[in-house]
Short mmCIF file of C-alpha atoms in Angstrom, two decimals:
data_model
loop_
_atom_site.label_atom_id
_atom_site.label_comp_id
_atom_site.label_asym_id
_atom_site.label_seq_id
_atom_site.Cartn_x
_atom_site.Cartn_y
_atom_site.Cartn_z
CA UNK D 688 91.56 71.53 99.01
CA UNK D 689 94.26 71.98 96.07
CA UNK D 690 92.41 74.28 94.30
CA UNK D 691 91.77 76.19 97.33
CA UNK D 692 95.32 76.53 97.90
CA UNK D 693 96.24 77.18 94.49
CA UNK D 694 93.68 80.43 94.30
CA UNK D 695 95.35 81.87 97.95
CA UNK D 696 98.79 81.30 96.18
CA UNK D 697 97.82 83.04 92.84
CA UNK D 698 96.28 85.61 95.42
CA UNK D 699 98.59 86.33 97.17
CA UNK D 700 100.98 86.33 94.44
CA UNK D 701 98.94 89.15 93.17
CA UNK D 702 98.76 90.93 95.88
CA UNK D 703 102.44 91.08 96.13
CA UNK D 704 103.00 92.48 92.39
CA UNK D 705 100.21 95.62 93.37
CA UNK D 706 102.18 96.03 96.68
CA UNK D 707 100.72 99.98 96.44
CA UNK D 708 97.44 99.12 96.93
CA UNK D 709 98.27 97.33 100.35
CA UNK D 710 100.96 99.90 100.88
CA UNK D 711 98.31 102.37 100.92
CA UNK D 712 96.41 100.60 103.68
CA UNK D 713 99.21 100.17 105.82
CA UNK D 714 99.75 103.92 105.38
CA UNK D 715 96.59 105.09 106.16
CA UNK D 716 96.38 103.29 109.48
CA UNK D 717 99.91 104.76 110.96
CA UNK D 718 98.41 108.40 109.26
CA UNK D 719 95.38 107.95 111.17
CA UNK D 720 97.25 106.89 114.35
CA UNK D 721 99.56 109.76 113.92
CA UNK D 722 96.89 112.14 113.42
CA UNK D 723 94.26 110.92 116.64
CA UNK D 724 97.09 112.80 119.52
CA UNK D 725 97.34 116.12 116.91
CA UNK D 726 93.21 116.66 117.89
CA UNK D 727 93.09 115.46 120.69
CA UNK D 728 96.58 116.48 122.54
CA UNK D 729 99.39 114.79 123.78
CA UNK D 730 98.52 114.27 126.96
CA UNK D 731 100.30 110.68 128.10
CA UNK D 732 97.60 109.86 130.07
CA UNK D 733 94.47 110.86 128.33
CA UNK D 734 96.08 108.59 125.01
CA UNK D 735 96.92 105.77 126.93
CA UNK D 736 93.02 105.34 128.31
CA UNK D 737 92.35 106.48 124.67
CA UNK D 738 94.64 103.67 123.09
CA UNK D 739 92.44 100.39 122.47
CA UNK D 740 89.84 101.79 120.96
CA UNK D 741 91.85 104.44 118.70
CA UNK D 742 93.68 100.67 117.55
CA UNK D 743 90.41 98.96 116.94
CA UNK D 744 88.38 102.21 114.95
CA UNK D 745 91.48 102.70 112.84
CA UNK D 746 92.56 98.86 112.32
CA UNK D 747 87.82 98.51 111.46
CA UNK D 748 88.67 101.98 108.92
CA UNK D 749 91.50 100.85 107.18
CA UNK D 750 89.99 97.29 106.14
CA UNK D 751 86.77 98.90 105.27
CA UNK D 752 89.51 100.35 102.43
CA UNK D 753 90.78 97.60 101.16
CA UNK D 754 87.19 95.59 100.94
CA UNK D 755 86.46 97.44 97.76
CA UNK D 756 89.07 95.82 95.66
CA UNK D 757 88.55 91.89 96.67
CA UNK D 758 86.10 90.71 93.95
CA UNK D 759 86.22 94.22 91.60
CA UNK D 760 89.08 93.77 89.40
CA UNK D 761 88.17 89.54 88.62
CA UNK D 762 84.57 90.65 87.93
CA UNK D 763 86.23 93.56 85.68
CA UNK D 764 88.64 90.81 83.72
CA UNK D 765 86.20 87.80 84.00
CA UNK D 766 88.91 86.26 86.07
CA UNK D 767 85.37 85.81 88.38
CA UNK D 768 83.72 83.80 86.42
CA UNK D 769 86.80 81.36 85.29
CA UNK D 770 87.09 81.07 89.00
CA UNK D 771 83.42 80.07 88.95
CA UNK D 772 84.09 77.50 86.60
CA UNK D 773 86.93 75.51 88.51
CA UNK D 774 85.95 72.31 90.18
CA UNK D 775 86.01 73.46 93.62
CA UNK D 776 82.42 75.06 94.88
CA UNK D 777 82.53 79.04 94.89
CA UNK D 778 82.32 78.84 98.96
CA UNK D 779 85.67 77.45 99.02
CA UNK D 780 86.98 79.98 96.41
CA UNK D 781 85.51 82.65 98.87
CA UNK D 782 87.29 81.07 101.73
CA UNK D 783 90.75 81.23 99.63
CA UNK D 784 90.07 84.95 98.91
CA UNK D 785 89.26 85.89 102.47
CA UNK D 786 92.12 84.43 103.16
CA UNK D 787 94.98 86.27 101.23
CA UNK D 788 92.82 88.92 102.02
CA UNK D 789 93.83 88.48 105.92
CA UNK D 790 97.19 87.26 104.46
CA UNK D 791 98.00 90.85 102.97
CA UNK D 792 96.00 93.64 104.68
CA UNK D 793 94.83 91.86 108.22
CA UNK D 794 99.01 90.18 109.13
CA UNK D 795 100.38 94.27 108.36
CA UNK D 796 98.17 95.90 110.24
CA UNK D 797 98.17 93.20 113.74
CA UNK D 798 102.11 93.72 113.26
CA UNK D 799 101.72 97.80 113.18
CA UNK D 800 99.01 97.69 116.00
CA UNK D 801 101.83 96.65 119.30
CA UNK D 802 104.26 99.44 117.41
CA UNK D 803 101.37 101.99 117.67
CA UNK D 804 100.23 101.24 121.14
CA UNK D 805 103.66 101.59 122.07
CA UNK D 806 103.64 105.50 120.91
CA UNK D 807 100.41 105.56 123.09
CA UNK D 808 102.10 104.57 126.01
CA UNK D 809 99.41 101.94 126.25
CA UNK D 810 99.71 100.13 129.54
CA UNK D 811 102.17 96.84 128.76
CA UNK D 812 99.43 94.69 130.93
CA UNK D 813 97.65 94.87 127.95
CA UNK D 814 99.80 94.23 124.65
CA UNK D 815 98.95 90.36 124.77
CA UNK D 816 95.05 90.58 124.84
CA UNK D 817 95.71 93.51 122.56
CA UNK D 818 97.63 90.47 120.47
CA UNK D 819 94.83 87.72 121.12
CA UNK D 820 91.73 90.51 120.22
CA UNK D 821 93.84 91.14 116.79
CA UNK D 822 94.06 87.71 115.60
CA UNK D 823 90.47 86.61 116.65
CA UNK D 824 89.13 90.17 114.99
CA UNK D 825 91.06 90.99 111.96
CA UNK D 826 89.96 87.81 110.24
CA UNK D 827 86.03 88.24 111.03
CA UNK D 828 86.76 91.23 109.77
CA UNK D 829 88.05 89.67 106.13
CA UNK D 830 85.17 87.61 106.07
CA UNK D 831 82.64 89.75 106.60
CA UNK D 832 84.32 92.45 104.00
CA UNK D 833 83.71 89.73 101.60
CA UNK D 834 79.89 89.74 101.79
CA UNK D 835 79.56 93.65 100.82
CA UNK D 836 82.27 93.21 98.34
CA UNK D 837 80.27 90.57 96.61
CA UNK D 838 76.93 92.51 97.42
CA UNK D 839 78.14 95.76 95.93
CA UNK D 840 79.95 94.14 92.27
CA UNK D 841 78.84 95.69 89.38
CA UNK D 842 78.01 99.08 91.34
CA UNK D 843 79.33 102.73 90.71
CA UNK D 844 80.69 104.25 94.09
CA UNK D 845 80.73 100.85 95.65
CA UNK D 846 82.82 101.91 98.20
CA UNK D 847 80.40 104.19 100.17
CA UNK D 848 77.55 100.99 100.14
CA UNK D 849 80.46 98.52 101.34
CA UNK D 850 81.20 100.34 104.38
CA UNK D 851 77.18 101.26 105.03
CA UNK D 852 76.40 97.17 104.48
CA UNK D 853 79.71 95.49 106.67
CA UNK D 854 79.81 98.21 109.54
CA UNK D 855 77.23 97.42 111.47
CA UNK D 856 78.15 94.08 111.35
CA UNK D 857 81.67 94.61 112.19
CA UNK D 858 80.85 96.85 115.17
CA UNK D 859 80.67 93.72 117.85
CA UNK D 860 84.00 92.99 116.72
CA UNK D 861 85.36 96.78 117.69
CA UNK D 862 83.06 96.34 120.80
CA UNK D 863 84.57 93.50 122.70
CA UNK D 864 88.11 93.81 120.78
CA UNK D 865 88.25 96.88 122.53
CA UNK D 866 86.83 95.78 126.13
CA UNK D 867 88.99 92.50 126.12
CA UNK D 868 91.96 94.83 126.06
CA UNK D 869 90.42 97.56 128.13
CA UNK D 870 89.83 94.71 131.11
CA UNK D 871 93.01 93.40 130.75
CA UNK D 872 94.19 96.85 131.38
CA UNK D 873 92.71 96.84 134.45
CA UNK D 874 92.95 93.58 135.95
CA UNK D 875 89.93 92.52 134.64
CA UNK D 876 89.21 88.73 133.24
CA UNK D 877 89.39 88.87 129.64
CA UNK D 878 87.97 85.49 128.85
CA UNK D 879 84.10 86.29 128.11
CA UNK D 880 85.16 88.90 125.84
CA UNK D 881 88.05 86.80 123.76
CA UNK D 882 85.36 83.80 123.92
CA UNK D 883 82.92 85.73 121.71
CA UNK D 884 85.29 87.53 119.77
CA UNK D 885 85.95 83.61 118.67
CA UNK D 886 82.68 82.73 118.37
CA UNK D 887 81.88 85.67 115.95
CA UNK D 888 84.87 84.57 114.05
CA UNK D 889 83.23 81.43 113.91
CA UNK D 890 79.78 82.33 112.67
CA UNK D 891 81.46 84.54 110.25
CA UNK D 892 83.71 81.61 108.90
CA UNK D 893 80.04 80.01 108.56
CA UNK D 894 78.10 82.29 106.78
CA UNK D 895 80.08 84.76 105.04
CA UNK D 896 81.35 82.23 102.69
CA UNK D 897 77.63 81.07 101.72
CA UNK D 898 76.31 84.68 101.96
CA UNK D 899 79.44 86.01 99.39
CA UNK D 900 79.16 82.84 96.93
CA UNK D 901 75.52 83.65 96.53
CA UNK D 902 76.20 87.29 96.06
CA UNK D 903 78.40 86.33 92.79
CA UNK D 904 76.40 83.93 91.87
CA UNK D 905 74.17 86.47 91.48
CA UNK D 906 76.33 88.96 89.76
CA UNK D 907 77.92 86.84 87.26
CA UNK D 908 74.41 85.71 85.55
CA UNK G 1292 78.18 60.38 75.59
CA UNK G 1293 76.31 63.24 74.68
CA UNK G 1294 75.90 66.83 75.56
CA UNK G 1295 72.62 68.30 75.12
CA UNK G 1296 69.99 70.20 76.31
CA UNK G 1297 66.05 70.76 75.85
CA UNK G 1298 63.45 73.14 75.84
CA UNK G 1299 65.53 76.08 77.13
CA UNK G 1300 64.79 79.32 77.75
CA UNK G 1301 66.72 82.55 78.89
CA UNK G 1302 65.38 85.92 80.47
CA UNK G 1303 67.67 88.85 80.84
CA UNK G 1304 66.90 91.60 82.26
CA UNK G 1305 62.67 90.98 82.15
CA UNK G 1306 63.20 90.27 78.30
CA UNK G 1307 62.81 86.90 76.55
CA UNK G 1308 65.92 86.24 74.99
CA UNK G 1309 65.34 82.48 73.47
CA UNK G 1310 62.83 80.12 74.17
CA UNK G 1311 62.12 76.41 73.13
CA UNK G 1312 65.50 75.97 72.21
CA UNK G 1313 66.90 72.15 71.92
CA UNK G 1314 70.62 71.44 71.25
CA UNK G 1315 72.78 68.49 71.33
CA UNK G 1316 76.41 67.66 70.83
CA UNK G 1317 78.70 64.34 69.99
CA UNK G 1318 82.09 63.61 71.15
CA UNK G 1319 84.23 64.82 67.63
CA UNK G 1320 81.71 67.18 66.61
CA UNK G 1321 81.17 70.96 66.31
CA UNK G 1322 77.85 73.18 67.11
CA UNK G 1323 78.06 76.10 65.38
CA UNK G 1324 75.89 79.20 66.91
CA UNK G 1325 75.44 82.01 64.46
CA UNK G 1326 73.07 84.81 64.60
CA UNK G 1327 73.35 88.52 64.62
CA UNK G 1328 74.01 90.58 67.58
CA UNK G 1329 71.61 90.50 70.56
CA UNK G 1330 70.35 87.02 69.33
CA UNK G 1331 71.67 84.96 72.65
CA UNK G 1332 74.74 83.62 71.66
CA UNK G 1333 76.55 84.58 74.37
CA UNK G 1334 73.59 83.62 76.81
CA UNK G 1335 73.37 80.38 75.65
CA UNK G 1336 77.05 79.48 76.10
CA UNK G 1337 76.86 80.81 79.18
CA UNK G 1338 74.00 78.55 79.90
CA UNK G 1339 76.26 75.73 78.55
CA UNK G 1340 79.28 76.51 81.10
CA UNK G 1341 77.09 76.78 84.31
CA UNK G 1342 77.34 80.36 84.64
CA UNK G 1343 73.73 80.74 84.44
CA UNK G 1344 70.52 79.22 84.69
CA UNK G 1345 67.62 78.39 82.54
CA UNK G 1346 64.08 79.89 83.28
CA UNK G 1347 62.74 76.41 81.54
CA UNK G 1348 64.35 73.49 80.32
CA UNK G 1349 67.55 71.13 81.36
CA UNK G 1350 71.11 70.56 79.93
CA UNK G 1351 72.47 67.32 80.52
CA UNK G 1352 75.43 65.56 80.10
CA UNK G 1353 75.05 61.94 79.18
CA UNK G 1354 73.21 61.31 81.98
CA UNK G 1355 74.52 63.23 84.18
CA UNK G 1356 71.90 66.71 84.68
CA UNK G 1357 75.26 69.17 84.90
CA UNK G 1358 72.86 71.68 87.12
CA UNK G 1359 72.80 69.80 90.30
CA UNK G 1360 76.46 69.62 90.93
CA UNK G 1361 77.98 72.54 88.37
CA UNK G 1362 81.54 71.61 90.15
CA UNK G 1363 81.56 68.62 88.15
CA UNK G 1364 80.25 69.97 84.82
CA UNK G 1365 83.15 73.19 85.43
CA UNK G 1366 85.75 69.98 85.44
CA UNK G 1367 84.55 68.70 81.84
CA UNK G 1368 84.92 72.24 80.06
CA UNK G 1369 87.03 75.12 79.02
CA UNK G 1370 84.96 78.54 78.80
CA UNK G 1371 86.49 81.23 77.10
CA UNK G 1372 83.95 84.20 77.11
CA UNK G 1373 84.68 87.81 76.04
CA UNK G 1374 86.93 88.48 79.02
CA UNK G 1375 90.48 87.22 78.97
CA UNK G 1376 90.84 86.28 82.46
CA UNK G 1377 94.43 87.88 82.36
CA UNK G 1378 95.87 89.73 85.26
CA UNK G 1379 97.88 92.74 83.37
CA UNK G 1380 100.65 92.86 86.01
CA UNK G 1381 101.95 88.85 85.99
CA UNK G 1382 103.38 87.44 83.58
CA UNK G 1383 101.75 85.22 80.03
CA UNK G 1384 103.20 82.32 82.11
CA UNK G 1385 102.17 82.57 85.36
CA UNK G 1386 98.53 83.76 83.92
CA UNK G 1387 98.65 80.20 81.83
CA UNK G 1388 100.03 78.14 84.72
CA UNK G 1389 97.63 79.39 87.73
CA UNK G 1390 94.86 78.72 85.37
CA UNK G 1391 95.89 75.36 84.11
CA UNK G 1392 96.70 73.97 87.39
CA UNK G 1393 93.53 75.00 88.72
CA UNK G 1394 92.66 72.64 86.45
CA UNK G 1395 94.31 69.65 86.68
CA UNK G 1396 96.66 70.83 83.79
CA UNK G 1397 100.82 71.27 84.90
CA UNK G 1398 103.68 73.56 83.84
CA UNK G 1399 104.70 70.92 80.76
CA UNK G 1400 101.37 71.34 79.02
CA UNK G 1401 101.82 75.44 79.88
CA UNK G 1402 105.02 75.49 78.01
CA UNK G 1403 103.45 73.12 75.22
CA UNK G 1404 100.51 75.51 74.90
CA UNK G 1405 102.56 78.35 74.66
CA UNK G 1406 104.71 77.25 71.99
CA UNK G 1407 101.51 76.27 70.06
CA UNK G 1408 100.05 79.69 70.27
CA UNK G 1409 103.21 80.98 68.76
CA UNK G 1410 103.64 83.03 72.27
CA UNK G 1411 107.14 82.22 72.64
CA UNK G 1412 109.39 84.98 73.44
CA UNK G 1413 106.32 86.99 75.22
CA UNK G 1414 106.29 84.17 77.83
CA UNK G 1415 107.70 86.00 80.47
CA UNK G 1416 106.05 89.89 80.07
CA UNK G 1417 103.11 91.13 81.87
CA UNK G 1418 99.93 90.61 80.51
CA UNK G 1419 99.47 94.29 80.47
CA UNK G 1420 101.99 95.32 77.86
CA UNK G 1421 100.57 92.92 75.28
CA UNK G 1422 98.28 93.88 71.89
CA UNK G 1423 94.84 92.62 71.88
CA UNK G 1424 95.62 89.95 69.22
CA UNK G 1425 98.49 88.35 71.62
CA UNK G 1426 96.22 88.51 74.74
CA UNK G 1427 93.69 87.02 72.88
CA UNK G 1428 96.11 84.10 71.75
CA UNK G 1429 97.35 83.86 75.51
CA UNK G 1430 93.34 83.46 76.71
CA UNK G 1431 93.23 80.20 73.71
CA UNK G 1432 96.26 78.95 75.40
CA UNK G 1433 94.27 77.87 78.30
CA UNK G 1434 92.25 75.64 75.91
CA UNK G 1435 95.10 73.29 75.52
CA UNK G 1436 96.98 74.00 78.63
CA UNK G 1437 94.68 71.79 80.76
CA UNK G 1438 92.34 69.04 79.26
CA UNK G 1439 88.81 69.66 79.08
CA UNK G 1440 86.58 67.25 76.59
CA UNK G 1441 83.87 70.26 75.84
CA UNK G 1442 85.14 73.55 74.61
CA UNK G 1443 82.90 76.83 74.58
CA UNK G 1444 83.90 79.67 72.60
CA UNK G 1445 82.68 82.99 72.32
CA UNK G 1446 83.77 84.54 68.96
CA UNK G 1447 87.43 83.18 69.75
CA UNK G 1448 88.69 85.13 66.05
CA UNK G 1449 87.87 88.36 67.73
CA UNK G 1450 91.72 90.63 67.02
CA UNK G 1451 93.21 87.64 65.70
CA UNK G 1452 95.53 87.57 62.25
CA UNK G 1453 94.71 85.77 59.57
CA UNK G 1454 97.81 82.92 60.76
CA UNK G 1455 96.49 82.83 63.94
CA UNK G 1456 92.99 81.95 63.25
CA UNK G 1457 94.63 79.01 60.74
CA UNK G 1458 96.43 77.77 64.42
CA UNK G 1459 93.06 78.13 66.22
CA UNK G 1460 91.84 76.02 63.27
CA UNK G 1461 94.22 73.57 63.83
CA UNK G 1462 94.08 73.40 67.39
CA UNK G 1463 90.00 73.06 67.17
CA UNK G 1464 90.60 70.10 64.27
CA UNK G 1465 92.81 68.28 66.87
CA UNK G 1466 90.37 68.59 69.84
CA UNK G 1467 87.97 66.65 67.48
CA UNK G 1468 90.22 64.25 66.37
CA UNK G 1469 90.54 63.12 69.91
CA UNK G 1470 87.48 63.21 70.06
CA UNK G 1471 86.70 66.44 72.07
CA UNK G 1472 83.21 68.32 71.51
CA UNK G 1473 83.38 71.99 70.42
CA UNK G 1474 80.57 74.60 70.34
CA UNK G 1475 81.38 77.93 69.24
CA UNK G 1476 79.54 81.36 68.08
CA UNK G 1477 80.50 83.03 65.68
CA UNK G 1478 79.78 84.61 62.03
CA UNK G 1479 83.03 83.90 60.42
CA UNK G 1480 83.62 80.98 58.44
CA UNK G 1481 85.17 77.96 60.22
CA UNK G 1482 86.89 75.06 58.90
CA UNK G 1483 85.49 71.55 60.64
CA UNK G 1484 84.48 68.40 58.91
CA UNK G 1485 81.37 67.33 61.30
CA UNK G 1486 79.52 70.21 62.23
CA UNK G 1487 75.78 71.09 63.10
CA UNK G 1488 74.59 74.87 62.58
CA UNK G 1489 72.31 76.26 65.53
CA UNK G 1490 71.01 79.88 64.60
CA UNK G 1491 69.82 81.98 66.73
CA UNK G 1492 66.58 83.53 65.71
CA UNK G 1493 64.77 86.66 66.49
CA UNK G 1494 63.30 86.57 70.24
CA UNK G 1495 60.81 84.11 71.33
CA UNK G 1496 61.01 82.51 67.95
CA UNK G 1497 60.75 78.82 67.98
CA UNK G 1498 63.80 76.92 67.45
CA UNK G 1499 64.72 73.43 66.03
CA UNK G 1500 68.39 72.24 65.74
CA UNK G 1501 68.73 72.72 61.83
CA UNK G 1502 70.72 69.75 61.29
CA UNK G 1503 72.90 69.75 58.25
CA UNK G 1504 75.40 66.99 58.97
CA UNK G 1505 77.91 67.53 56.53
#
């Protein structure tokens, strides 16, 4: 338990000293927001109904991003395998890096999605599932980057094969995030869908952790 | 207490690096690994740490076999390997201090270790602005700013000046006087009392611990 909370402080410490590299990630997702009603028009309306799943694509793109750099730079400078060698099991070390990895990409981006759905015009009935879908979503999201991150270390162009592996297992998230807020939208109950956003969260929370400590077991032999 | 191991073997990448090979260690003495390059060093060690596993064989500590639970073999042992483990844009002493309170060590032993190292002044600049030879003294910091009774060393004298391999020396020499085991590869001469010399042979030759207590 202390170790794990001394590698999300060191992490997050980190990620706080290459502030551009999150910068960027917070900038691509208002770009991409910005860009969506340029193609498509600005009719009120249309962007409204358009608005919770433009949030969820662009919130799934610009974490698929930031995946690249979780385990790269530690498996460059062997921080990996000192990390390896600390008296807490890898899982938990994964945990810790998922973690700050929510911590500095996932708590941005949930802050910028109410701003951008406000620009939208999205329908105020649905901010707070909008809210609740965010907070259940973005961390499956973390956990699951972690498995391709670990999958792809040691690869050329790992980028491309990170967002080919974790996609299709992201997409339930960007399915039900989206219809939670969609049925809340229109009166709809919400529950069902916020249930199994949680219970993906959960079964992510389960197995990415083993799945990702494997993976660099594997990597650093 | 003893650390040794028996009958090992390594594969990397579908070749035989070493086979057969027995080693074991004492608390206040030194294995010395020498052989030319491509001969395993490295593999071993890493063997030794946890980092990998054998294709045959076991390592053991006393009676503890380390494999089962590596968690508690990573407790008993400083690695330091040919990466540095430094993050270029923090500074020498928050690089030292996350990594010796990960484990177990605190910020008194940092400062100690730093001073020892002759890294004082460069304390509080980024690892990224540093020569080789002071990032390489800021990686043997870690050896002393945490305990660990088993050190593994990878060709520590790699970029290090002539006065800072005598401090390494010294810092090694103390280890053992406290009694601390050491095993290290390299081909450079190294000043220990009690030492045993393990050299690494051409692949798949069969090895035996040439013991030359001196």
């Amino acid at each position: 338990m202390r170790v794990s909370i001394l590698i999300l402080q060191r992490e997050v410490r980190l990620a706080f000293n290459q502030l551009g590299d999150n910068a960027m990630i917070v900038l691509f997702f208002i770009l991409a927001a910005i860009l969506f009603p340029l193609g498509v028009g600005p009719e009120p309306k249309f962007l409204a109904d358009l608005a919770p799943g433009i949030l969820w694509v662009i919130a799934l793109l610009a974490s698929l991003l930031s995946f690249e750099k979780l385990f790269a730079s530690d498996f460059e400078d062997g921080s990996l395998e000192q990390l390896a060698l600390t008296s807490a099991p890898l899982e938990i070390v994964v945990l810790a890096k998922a973690a700050a990895h929510w911590l500095t990409t996932g708590i941005p981006i949930m802050i910028l999605t109410p701003l951008i759905a406000v620009f939208y015009q999205m329908p105020l009935s649905g901010f707070h599932i909008l809210l609740v879908s965010m907070v259940l979503g973005t961390p499956t999201m973390s956990l699951i980057g972690t498995v391709g991150a670990a999958l792809t270390l040691g690869s050329k162009r790992g980028n491309v094969l990170i967002s080919l592996l974790v996609v299709p297992l992201i997409i339930p998230v960007l399915i039900f995030g989206t219809a939670a807020i969609e049925a809340a939208i229109n009166d709809y109950p919400t529950t069902q869908h916020l249930m199994l956003l949680a219970a993906f969260f959960l079964i992510a929370l389960v197995f990415s952790p083993i799945a990702t400590a494997s993976a660099l077991r594997h990597a650093l032999e | 207490m003893q650390f040794f191991g028996e009958n090992l073997s390594c594969i990397r990448g579908e070749r035989l690096v070493f086979s057969k090979l027995n080693f074991h260690v004492k608390p206040g003495n030194t294995l010395i690994i020498t052989g030319s390059n491509g001969s395993g060093k490295t593999s071993l060690l890493r063997l030794m740490a946890g980092l990998a596993t054998p294709e045959s064989g076991y390592i053991s500590w006393g009676d503890d076999p380390n494999l089962e639970k590596p968690e508690n073999h990573s407790e008993r042992l400083h690695y330091i390997g040919h990466l540095n483990a430094l993050k270029s844009t923090i500074s020498v002493l928050e690089n030292l201090k996350s990594w010796s309170f990960l484990h177990g060590g605190n910020t008194k032993k940092v400062i100690n270790a730093i001073k020892s190292l002759n890294l004082d002044g460069l304390e509080d600049i980024p690892c990224g602005y540093l020569s080789s030879g002071q990032k390489q003294r800021a990686t043997l910091a870690r050896l002393i700013a945490s305990d660990a009774p088993l050190w593994l060393l990878d060709e520590p004298t790699n970029a290090l000046d002539p006065n800072s391999v005598d401090l390494l020396h010294s810092l090694i020499n103390k280890h053992l006087e406290k009694g601390g085991m050491l095993i290290i590869a390299t081909n450079t001469e190294l000043q220990v009392e009690k030492y045993q010399e393990l050299k690494m042979g051409n692949f798949s030759a069969n090895h035996e611990i040439l013991t030359s207590d001196k």
